[in-house]
Amino acid sequence: MAETGAAPAPSTPSARSPLFRAEQFVWLTARVLEQRLFAYHFLNGGADPVETALDAYRNQDGGYGHALEPDLRGPVSQPLHTARALRVLDSIGRCGGQRVERVCRYLTSVSTADGALPAVHPSQRGYPAAPFVPIVDDPPSDLLATGPVVGLLHRNEVWHAWLFRATDFCWQAVEGMERSHPYEVQAAVAFLDAAPDRARAEAAAGRLGRLVREQRLAVLDPEHLDAWPVAPGYARGEHHFPHDYAPTPRSLARAWFTDDEMARSLDHLAAGQQDDGGWPVRWRQWAPAAALEARPAVTIDALHTLRAHGRPIG
């Protein structure tokens, strides 16, 4: 402990960097999983500790639960938890093998009649869940749940019988889309960025980009947020920006925006780091624990996006 009245140590550039500030936030607030992920991606940590932390959320049915996705509480496996688990495995280069075979068996067991995933399986009933996540007895197929999972499995060249009908569902949902909202568009991009038919994906992405601009689903001038609508049912200020659709320059969604539009978007993202070093949760906050657990993941995603687009973070 420093002596009382001692002068503070002089600050250094590294201590002012977004990465250093985010690191302090993660050690202060994050679950073990996000601590391990941060160490893997930014501190040369290993993949084994990440996978060990993720295993704590895995159930015997091959799915994942235990509030891995913070807006769904309780122990039961859910498609949204399992999608988050696949994202983690993909990010550490381990989205394959028997662990993913078990995941695909779980996905098969909870699929709807058309072979896709519901947003929430009825087994969630009786456990706390965000009020904006409806729980019904016979839930419909949902692109928001299915698109990212199908995209991740294709990107990792996983082949399983479940993928065939689920892929067909994604194509039909994306190509038939007339009106949408930002999270559904993000799910569509997650699918298109990894869909095996690249020519078809590029054509669908071009059409989707025109829809995003026509329906004003991306804020192109962050200095005038009030001029851009928020999607019905979203929280006040729950805007989406070009970097939300194109978190890397390799995404098909990057072509939707000019260089100036993307630069303004990334400037806005960089400026969003808060005094405690973390980035805020923009969606509706309904429980303190859910918001606290979500912020470290949001912070890690912000750092990934900035770094992927060539912005200095450390």
C-alpha positions as YAML, in Angstrom:
chain: A
units: angstrom
residues:
- id: 1
  name: MET
  ca: [0.00, 0.00, 0.00]
- id: 2
  name: ALA
  ca: [1.32, 3.44, -0.89]
- id: 3
  name: GLU
  ca: [2.22, 5.78, 1.97]
- id: 4
  name: THR
  ca: [-0.42, 8.32, 2.95]
- id: 5
  name: GLY
  ca: [0.18, 11.57, 1.14]
- id: 6
  name: ALA
  ca: [2.62, 10.01, -1.35]
- id: 7
  name: ALA
  ca: [2.51, 11.47, -4.83]
- id: 8
  name: PRO
  ca: [0.74, 9.19, -7.36]
- id: 9
  name: ALA
  ca: [2.90, 7.37, -9.86]
- id: 10
  name: PRO
  ca: [3.15, 9.23, -13.15]
- id: 11
  name: SER
  ca: [0.75, 7.94, -15.78]
- id: 12
  name: THR
  ca: [2.16, 6.31, -18.88]
- id: 13
  name: PRO
  ca: [0.71, 6.00, -22.37]
- id: 14
  name: SER
  ca: [-0.15, 2.35, -21.74]
- id: 15
  name: ALA
  ca: [-2.11, 3.29, -18.62]
- id: 16
  name: ARG
  ca: [-4.24, 5.65, -20.70]
- id: 17
  name: SER
  ca: [-4.83, 3.21, -23.55]
- id: 18
  name: PRO
  ca: [-8.26, 1.68, -24.21]
- id: 19
  name: LEU
  ca: [-6.79, -1.79, -23.72]
- id: 20
  name: PHE
  ca: [-5.29, -1.04, -20.31]
- id: 21
  name: ARG
  ca: [-8.46, 0.62, -19.07]
- id: 22
  name: ALA
  ca: [-10.57, -2.26, -20.37]
- id: 23
  name: GLU
  ca: [-8.27, -4.77, -18.68]
- id: 24
  name: GLN
  ca: [-8.82, -3.13, -15.32]
- id: 25
  name: PHE
  ca: [-12.57, -3.20, -15.92]
- id: 26
  name: VAL
  ca: [-12.52, -6.89, -16.84]
- id: 27
  name: TRP
  ca: [-10.52, -7.91, -13.75]
- id: 28
  name: LEU
  ca: [-12.89, -5.87, -11.61]
- id: 29
  name: THR
  ca: [-16.24, -7.02, -12.98]
- id: 30
  name: ALA
  ca: [-16.07, -10.00, -15.35]
- id: 31
  name: ARG
  ca: [-16.99, -13.63, -14.90]
- id: 32
  name: VAL
  ca: [-14.15, -16.15, -15.14]
- id: 33
  name: LEU
  ca: [-15.10, -16.94, -18.75]
- id: 34
  name: GLU
  ca: [-14.72, -13.33, -19.92]
- id: 35
  name: GLN
  ca: [-11.51, -12.95, -17.89]
- id: 36
  name: ARG
  ca: [-10.08, -15.97, -19.69]
- id: 37
  name: LEU
  ca: [-11.29, -14.70, -23.06]
- id: 38
  name: PHE
  ca: [-9.71, -11.31, -22.48]
- id: 39
  name: ALA
  ca: [-6.43, -12.95, -21.51]
- id: 40
  name: TYR
  ca: [-6.54, -15.17, -24.61]
- id: 41
  name: HIS
  ca: [-7.25, -12.40, -27.10]
- id: 42
  name: PHE
  ca: [-5.21, -9.55, -25.65]
- id: 43
  name: LEU
  ca: [-2.66, -10.94, -23.15]
- id: 44
  name: ASN
  ca: [-1.33, -14.05, -24.95]
- id: 45
  name: GLY
  ca: [-3.34, -16.37, -22.71]
- id: 46
  name: GLY
  ca: [-4.05, -19.97, -23.60]
- id: 47
  name: ALA
  ca: [-7.13, -21.58, -25.13]
- id: 48
  name: ASP
  ca: [-7.39, -24.39, -22.55]
- id: 49
  name: PRO
  ca: [-8.44, -22.08, -19.69]
- id: 50
  name: VAL
  ca: [-11.15, -20.58, -21.89]
- id: 51
  name: GLU
  ca: [-12.56, -23.98, -22.73]
- id: 52
  name: THR
  ca: [-12.40, -25.06, -19.09]
- id: 53
  name: ALA
  ca: [-14.37, -21.98, -18.05]
- id: 54
  name: LEU
  ca: [-16.91, -22.57, -20.83]
- id: 55
  name: ASP
  ca: [-17.44, -26.18, -19.73]
- id: 56
  name: ALA
  ca: [-19.02, -24.91, -16.50]
- id: 57
  name: TYR
  ca: [-22.02, -23.82, -18.57]
- id: 58
  name: ARG
  ca: [-22.41, -27.10, -20.52]
- id: 59
  name: ASN
  ca: [-25.25, -29.51, -19.77]
- id: 60
  name: GLN
  ca: [-25.54, -33.25, -20.33]
- id: 61
  name: ASP
  ca: [-27.86, -32.72, -23.31]
- id: 62
  name: GLY
  ca: [-24.99, -31.09, -25.23]
- id: 63
  name: GLY
  ca: [-26.40, -27.59, -24.94]
- id: 64
  name: TYR
  ca: [-25.41, -24.74, -22.68]
- id: 65
  name: GLY
  ca: [-27.28, -22.93, -19.91]
- id: 66
  name: HIS
  ca: [-26.62, -21.31, -16.52]
- id: 67
  name: ALA
  ca: [-27.01, -17.75, -17.82]
- id: 68
  name: LEU
  ca: [-24.18, -18.00, -20.34]
- id: 69
  name: GLU
  ca: [-26.34, -15.52, -22.25]
- id: 70
  name: PRO
  ca: [-27.07, -13.20, -19.31]
- id: 71
  name: ASP
  ca: [-30.62, -12.28, -20.29]
- id: 72
  name: LEU
  ca: [-31.74, -15.89, -19.77]
- id: 73
  name: ARG
  ca: [-31.21, -17.13, -16.22]
- id: 74
  name: GLY
  ca: [-31.44, -20.65, -14.83]
- id: 75
  name: PRO
  ca: [-29.71, -23.96, -15.59]
- id: 76
  name: VAL
  ca: [-31.58, -25.21, -18.67]
- id: 77
  name: SER
  ca: [-29.99, -25.35, -22.11]
- id: 78
  name: GLN
  ca: [-31.20, -22.77, -24.60]
- id: 79
  name: PRO
  ca: [-30.35, -22.03, -28.25]
- id: 80
  name: LEU
  ca: [-29.10, -18.52, -27.39]
- id: 81
  name: HIS
  ca: [-26.74, -19.90, -24.73]
- id: 82
  name: THR
  ca: [-25.49, -22.49, -27.18]
- id: 83
  name: ALA
  ca: [-24.92, -19.87, -29.87]
- id: 84
  name: ARG
  ca: [-22.80, -17.91, -27.40]
- id: 85
  name: ALA
  ca: [-20.80, -21.07, -26.62]
- id: 86
  name: LEU
  ca: [-20.11, -21.63, -30.31]
- id: 87
  name: ARG
  ca: [-18.91, -18.04, -30.64]
- id: 88
  name: VAL
  ca: [-16.45, -18.64, -27.80]
- id: 89
  name: LEU
  ca: [-15.19, -21.89, -29.34]
- id: 90
  name: ASP
  ca: [-14.85, -20.24, -32.75]
- id: 91
  name: SER
  ca: [-12.90, -17.35, -31.27]
- id: 92
  name: ILE
  ca: [-10.28, -19.72, -29.79]
- id: 93
  name: GLY
  ca: [-10.11, -22.01, -32.84]
- id: 94
  name: ARG
  ca: [-11.88, -24.98, -31.25]
- id: 95
  name: CYS
  ca: [-15.24, -25.06, -32.98]
- id: 96
  name: GLY
  ca: [-15.11, -28.67, -34.10]
- id: 97
  name: GLY
  ca: [-14.72, -32.27, -33.01]
- id: 98
  name: GLN
  ca: [-16.86, -34.16, -30.53]
- id: 99
  name: ARG
  ca: [-17.82, -31.08, -28.55]
- id: 100
  name: VAL
  ca: [-19.55, -29.61, -31.61]
- id: 101
  name: GLU
  ca: [-21.04, -32.98, -32.54]
- id: 102
  name: ARG
  ca: [-22.74, -32.93, -29.12]
- id: 103
  name: VAL
  ca: [-23.92, -29.37, -29.75]
- id: 104
  name: CYS
  ca: [-25.47, -30.41, -33.08]
- id: 105
  name: ARG
  ca: [-27.35, -33.26, -31.39]
- id: 106
  name: TYR
  ca: [-28.74, -30.75, -28.92]
- id: 107
  name: LEU
  ca: [-29.73, -28.37, -31.75]
- id: 108
  name: THR
  ca: [-31.55, -31.22, -33.48]
- id: 109
  name: SER
  ca: [-33.47, -32.01, -30.29]
- id: 110
  name: VAL
  ca: [-34.83, -28.46, -29.88]
- id: 111
  name: SER
  ca: [-35.45, -27.57, -33.52]
- id: 112
  name: THR
  ca: [-38.85, -26.53, -34.81]
- id: 113
  name: ALA
  ca: [-40.83, -28.44, -37.41]
- id: 114
  name: ASP
  ca: [-38.96, -26.73, -40.25]
- id: 115
  name: GLY
  ca: [-35.56, -27.65, -38.82]
- id: 116
  name: ALA
  ca: [-34.52, -24.27, -37.45]
- id: 117
  name: LEU
  ca: [-34.11, -22.90, -33.94]
- id: 118
  name: PRO
  ca: [-36.57, -21.02, -31.74]
- id: 119
  name: ALA
  ca: [-35.25, -17.99, -29.89]
- id: 120
  name: VAL
  ca: [-36.29, -19.53, -26.58]
- id: 121
  name: HIS
  ca: [-37.27, -23.14, -25.89]
- id: 122
  name: PRO
  ca: [-40.29, -23.55, -23.56]
- id: 123
  name: SER
  ca: [-38.05, -25.24, -20.97]
- id: 124
  name: GLN
  ca: [-37.10, -21.70, -19.90]
- id: 125
  name: ARG
  ca: [-40.51, -21.26, -18.30]
- id: 126
  name: GLY
  ca: [-40.17, -21.05, -14.53]
- id: 127
  name: TYR
  ca: [-36.76, -19.41, -14.63]
- id: 128
  name: PRO
  ca: [-36.05, -15.66, -14.82]
- id: 129
  name: ALA
  ca: [-35.76, -14.19, -18.30]
- id: 130
  name: ALA
  ca: [-35.68, -10.71, -19.80]
- id: 131
  name: PRO
  ca: [-39.18, -9.33, -20.37]
- id: 132
  name: PHE
  ca: [-38.38, -8.77, -24.05]
- id: 133
  name: VAL
  ca: [-37.78, -12.53, -24.53]
- id: 134
  name: PRO
  ca: [-41.21, -14.18, -24.90]
- id: 135
  name: ILE
  ca: [-41.66, -17.77, -23.74]
- id: 136
  name: VAL
  ca: [-44.39, -19.68, -25.59]
- id: 137
  name: ASP
  ca: [-45.33, -23.35, -25.79]
- id: 138
  name: ASP
  ca: [-44.79, -23.74, -29.53]
- id: 139
  name: PRO
  ca: [-42.20, -21.13, -30.50]
- id: 140
  name: PRO
  ca: [-41.61, -20.36, -34.18]
- id: 141
  name: SER
  ca: [-38.31, -20.60, -36.00]
- id: 142
  name: ASP
  ca: [-36.19, -17.52, -35.51]
- id: 143
  name: LEU
  ca: [-33.46, -16.19, -37.78]
- id: 144
  name: LEU
  ca: [-31.95, -14.32, -34.84]
- id: 145
  name: ALA
  ca: [-31.24, -17.65, -33.13]
- id: 146
  name: THR
  ca: [-30.54, -19.77, -36.21]
- id: 147
  name: GLY
  ca: [-28.47, -17.52, -38.48]
- id: 148
  name: PRO
  ca: [-25.41, -17.05, -36.26]
- id: 149
  name: VAL
  ca: [-25.27, -20.76, -35.36]
- id: 150
  name: VAL
  ca: [-25.49, -21.90, -38.98]
- id: 151
  name: GLY
  ca: [-22.89, -19.33, -39.99]
- id: 152
  name: LEU
  ca: [-20.42, -20.42, -37.31]
- id: 153
  name: LEU
  ca: [-20.79, -24.09, -38.20]
- id: 154
  name: HIS
  ca: [-20.26, -23.41, -41.91]
- id: 155
  name: ARG
  ca: [-17.25, -21.20, -41.21]
- id: 156
  name: ASN
  ca: [-15.66, -24.04, -39.29]
- id: 157
  name: GLU
  ca: [-16.55, -26.59, -41.99]
- id: 158
  name: VAL
  ca: [-18.74, -28.59, -39.66]
- id: 159
  name: TRP
  ca: [-21.01, -30.95, -41.55]
- id: 160
  name: HIS
  ca: [-24.00, -32.40, -39.74]
- id: 161
  name: ALA
  ca: [-27.46, -33.46, -40.88]
- id: 162
  name: TRP
  ca: [-29.01, -30.65, -38.82]
- id: 163
  name: LEU
  ca: [-27.36, -28.04, -41.03]
- id: 164
  name: PHE
  ca: [-29.18, -28.87, -44.25]
- id: 165
  name: ARG
  ca: [-32.70, -27.79, -43.28]
- id: 166
  name: ALA
  ca: [-31.42, -25.03, -41.00]
- id: 167
  name: THR
  ca: [-29.43, -23.57, -43.90]
- id: 168
  name: ASP
  ca: [-32.49, -23.69, -46.15]
- id: 169
  name: PHE
  ca: [-34.47, -21.84, -43.47]
- id: 170
  name: CYS
  ca: [-31.82, -19.10, -43.29]
- id: 171
  name: TRP
  ca: [-31.82, -18.61, -47.06]
- id: 172
  name: GLN
  ca: [-35.60, -18.34, -47.14]
- id: 173
  name: ALA
  ca: [-35.67, -15.92, -44.21]
- id: 174
  name: VAL
  ca: [-32.93, -13.67, -45.58]
- id: 175
  name: GLU
  ca: [-34.04, -13.62, -49.19]
- id: 176
  name: GLY
  ca: [-37.69, -13.08, -48.24]
- id: 177
  name: MET
  ca: [-36.98, -10.23, -45.85]
- id: 178
  name: GLU
  ca: [-39.01, -7.10, -46.62]
- id: 179
  name: ARG
  ca: [-38.84, -5.26, -43.31]
- id: 180
  name: SER
  ca: [-36.49, -5.99, -40.45]
- id: 181
  name: HIS
  ca: [-34.82, -4.71, -37.32]
- id: 182
  name: PRO
  ca: [-31.12, -4.38, -36.46]
- id: 183
  name: TYR
  ca: [-30.62, -7.60, -34.49]
- id: 184
  name: GLU
  ca: [-32.28, -9.65, -37.21]
- id: 185
  name: VAL
  ca: [-30.05, -7.99, -39.81]
- id: 186
  name: GLN
  ca: [-26.98, -8.80, -37.72]
- id: 187
  name: ALA
  ca: [-28.09, -12.44, -37.58]
- id: 188
  name: ALA
  ca: [-28.56, -12.44, -41.35]
- id: 189
  name: VAL
  ca: [-25.05, -11.05, -41.86]
- id: 190
  name: ALA
  ca: [-23.59, -13.68, -39.51]
- id: 191
  name: PHE
  ca: [-25.14, -16.31, -41.78]
- id: 192
  name: LEU
  ca: [-24.20, -14.67, -45.10]
- id: 193
  name: ASP
  ca: [-20.59, -14.04, -44.11]
- id: 194
  name: ALA
  ca: [-20.03, -17.81, -43.89]
- id: 195
  name: ALA
  ca: [-22.63, -19.30, -46.24]
- id: 196
  name: PRO
  ca: [-20.94, -21.74, -48.68]
- id: 197
  name: ASP
  ca: [-22.64, -20.30, -51.78]
- id: 198
  name: ARG
  ca: [-20.63, -17.08, -51.99]
- id: 199
  name: ALA
  ca: [-22.28, -15.66, -55.11]
- id: 200
  name: ARG
  ca: [-25.73, -16.12, -53.60]
- id: 201
  name: ALA
  ca: [-24.53, -14.64, -50.30]
- id: 202
  name: GLU
  ca: [-23.11, -11.54, -52.00]
- id: 203
  name: ALA
  ca: [-26.34, -10.98, -53.91]
- id: 204
  name: ALA
  ca: [-28.42, -11.37, -50.74]
- id: 205
  name: ALA
  ca: [-26.09, -9.07, -48.82]
- id: 206
  name: GLY
  ca: [-26.38, -6.37, -51.47]
- id: 207
  name: ARG
  ca: [-30.16, -6.45, -51.24]
- id: 208
  name: LEU
  ca: [-30.00, -6.45, -47.42]
- id: 209
  name: GLY
  ca: [-27.70, -3.45, -47.43]
- id: 210
  name: ARG
  ca: [-30.16, -1.48, -49.52]
- id: 211
  name: LEU
  ca: [-32.89, -2.42, -47.04]
- id: 212
  name: VAL
  ca: [-30.77, -1.20, -44.12]
- id: 213
  name: ARG
  ca: [-30.24, 2.17, -45.75]
- id: 214
  name: GLU
  ca: [-33.83, 2.57, -46.97]
- id: 215
  name: GLN
  ca: [-35.27, 1.72, -43.55]
- id: 216
  name: ARG
  ca: [-32.63, 3.79, -41.72]
- id: 217
  name: LEU
  ca: [-31.50, 0.90, -39.55]
- id: 218
  name: ALA
  ca: [-27.94, 2.25, -39.19]
- id: 219
  name: VAL
  ca: [-27.00, 5.62, -37.74]
- id: 220
  name: LEU
  ca: [-24.77, 7.27, -40.33]
- id: 221
  name: ASP
  ca: [-24.22, 10.51, -38.40]
- id: 222
  name: PRO
  ca: [-23.60, 9.75, -34.69]
- id: 223
  name: GLU
  ca: [-23.49, 13.46, -33.85]
- id: 224
  name: HIS
  ca: [-27.21, 13.72, -34.62]
- id: 225
  name: LEU
  ca: [-28.68, 10.59, -33.02]
- id: 226
  name: ASP
  ca: [-32.12, 12.12, -32.61]
- id: 227
  name: ALA
  ca: [-32.52, 12.16, -36.37]
- id: 228
  name: TRP
  ca: [-32.37, 8.36, -36.51]
- id: 229
  name: PRO
  ca: [-35.27, 6.16, -35.37]
- id: 230
  name: VAL
  ca: [-34.97, 3.39, -32.81]
- id: 231
  name: ALA
  ca: [-36.65, 0.13, -33.80]
- id: 232
  name: PRO
  ca: [-40.02, -0.57, -32.14]
- id: 233
  name: GLY
  ca: [-39.61, -2.38, -28.83]
- id: 234
  name: TYR
  ca: [-35.99, -1.31, -28.42]
- id: 235
  name: ALA
  ca: [-34.72, 0.70, -25.47]
- id: 236
  name: ARG
  ca: [-34.37, 4.45, -25.69]
- id: 237
  name: GLY
  ca: [-31.03, 5.14, -27.36]
- id: 238
  name: GLU
  ca: [-30.63, 1.55, -28.60]
- id: 239
  name: HIS
  ca: [-29.23, 2.66, -31.94]
- id: 240
  name: HIS
  ca: [-27.13, 0.57, -34.31]
- id: 241
  name: PHE
  ca: [-24.16, 1.77, -36.31]
- id: 242
  name: PRO
  ca: [-22.16, 0.57, -39.31]
- id: 243
  name: HIS
  ca: [-19.62, -1.19, -37.08]
- id: 244
  name: ASP
  ca: [-22.44, -3.26, -35.52]
- id: 245
  name: TYR
  ca: [-23.19, -4.80, -38.91]
- id: 246
  name: ALA
  ca: [-19.57, -5.01, -40.10]
- id: 247
  name: PRO
  ca: [-17.43, -5.75, -37.03]
- id: 248
  name: THR
  ca: [-14.57, -6.66, -39.36]
- id: 249
  name: PRO
  ca: [-13.59, -5.24, -42.76]
- id: 250
  name: ARG
  ca: [-14.06, -8.75, -44.23]
- id: 251
  name: SER
  ca: [-17.79, -8.75, -43.57]
- id: 252
  name: LEU
  ca: [-20.09, -8.43, -46.56]
- id: 253
  name: ALA
  ca: [-21.81, -5.62, -44.66]
- id: 254
  name: ARG
  ca: [-18.70, -3.43, -44.96]
- id: 255
  name: ALA
  ca: [-19.69, -2.65, -48.56]
- id: 256
  name: TRP
  ca: [-22.92, -1.04, -47.31]
- id: 257
  name: PHE
  ca: [-21.09, 1.98, -45.94]
- id: 258
  name: THR
  ca: [-18.65, 4.56, -47.27]
- id: 259
  name: ASP
  ca: [-15.23, 5.00, -45.71]
- id: 260
  name: ASP
  ca: [-16.39, 8.23, -44.06]
- id: 261
  name: GLU
  ca: [-19.48, 6.57, -42.61]
- id: 262
  name: MET
  ca: [-17.43, 3.73, -41.18]
- id: 263
  name: ALA
  ca: [-14.82, 6.14, -39.79]
- id: 264
  name: ARG
  ca: [-17.52, 8.14, -37.97]
- id: 265
  name: SER
  ca: [-18.98, 4.90, -36.64]
- id: 266
  name: LEU
  ca: [-15.62, 3.72, -35.28]
- id: 267
  name: ASP
  ca: [-14.94, 7.16, -33.78]
- id: 268
  name: HIS
  ca: [-18.25, 6.88, -31.96]
- id: 269
  name: LEU
  ca: [-17.42, 3.37, -30.75]
- id: 270
  name: ALA
  ca: [-14.00, 4.43, -29.46]
- id: 271
  name: ALA
  ca: [-15.53, 7.41, -27.65]
- id: 272
  name: GLY
  ca: [-18.06, 5.15, -25.95]
- id: 273
  name: GLN
  ca: [-15.56, 3.67, -23.50]
- id: 274
  name: GLN
  ca: [-16.72, 4.78, -20.06]
- id: 275
  name: ASP
  ca: [-14.74, 6.09, -17.12]
- id: 276
  name: ASP
  ca: [-14.48, 2.62, -15.54]
- id: 277
  name: GLY
  ca: [-12.88, 1.22, -18.73]
- id: 278
  name: GLY
  ca: [-15.87, -0.72, -19.98]
- id: 279
  name: TRP
  ca: [-18.34, -0.12, -22.79]
- id: 280
  name: PRO
  ca: [-22.04, 0.24, -21.98]
- id: 281
  name: VAL
  ca: [-24.88, -2.17, -22.61]
- id: 282
  name: ARG
  ca: [-27.20, -0.41, -25.04]
- id: 283
  name: TRP
  ca: [-30.17, -2.76, -24.92]
- id: 284
  name: ARG
  ca: [-32.88, -2.67, -22.27]
- id: 285
  name: GLN
  ca: [-31.53, -3.43, -18.80]
- id: 286
  name: TRP
  ca: [-33.95, -5.39, -16.67]
- id: 287
  name: ALA
  ca: [-31.83, -6.87, -13.84]
- id: 288
  name: PRO
  ca: [-28.55, -5.70, -12.26]
- id: 289
  name: ALA
  ca: [-26.84, -9.09, -12.60]
- id: 290
  name: ALA
  ca: [-27.68, -9.41, -16.29]
- id: 291
  name: ALA
  ca: [-26.29, -5.96, -17.09]
- id: 292
  name: LEU
  ca: [-23.17, -6.52, -14.99]
- id: 293
  name: GLU
  ca: [-22.42, -9.84, -16.67]
- id: 294
  name: ALA
  ca: [-23.06, -8.51, -20.18]
- id: 295
  name: ARG
  ca: [-20.74, -5.49, -20.04]
- id: 296
  name: PRO
  ca: [-17.39, -7.37, -20.11]
- id: 297
  name: ALA
  ca: [-18.48, -9.27, -23.23]
- id: 298
  name: VAL
  ca: [-19.61, -6.01, -24.84]
- id: 299
  name: THR
  ca: [-16.24, -4.51, -23.93]
- id: 300
  name: ILE
  ca: [-14.30, -7.39, -25.47]
- id: 301
  name: ASP
  ca: [-16.40, -7.10, -28.64]
- id: 302
  name: ALA
  ca: [-15.68, -3.36, -28.85]
- id: 303
  name: LEU
  ca: [-11.94, -3.97, -28.61]
- id: 304
  name: HIS
  ca: [-12.14, -6.68, -31.28]
- id: 305
  name: THR
  ca: [-14.02, -4.37, -33.63]
- id: 306
  name: LEU
  ca: [-11.66, -1.46, -33.18]
- id: 307
  name: ARG
  ca: [-8.60, -3.67, -33.67]
- id: 308
  name: ALA
  ca: [-10.07, -5.44, -36.68]
- id: 309
  name: HIS
  ca: [-10.61, -2.08, -38.40]
- id: 310
  name: GLY
  ca: [-7.07, -0.96, -37.66]
- id: 311
  name: ARG
  ca: [-7.79, 1.37, -34.78]
- id: 312
  name: PRO
  ca: [-5.12, 1.49, -32.04]
- id: 313
  name: ILE
  ca: [-6.26, 0.06, -28.72]
- id: 314
  name: GLY
  ca: [-3.08, -0.42, -26.70]
...
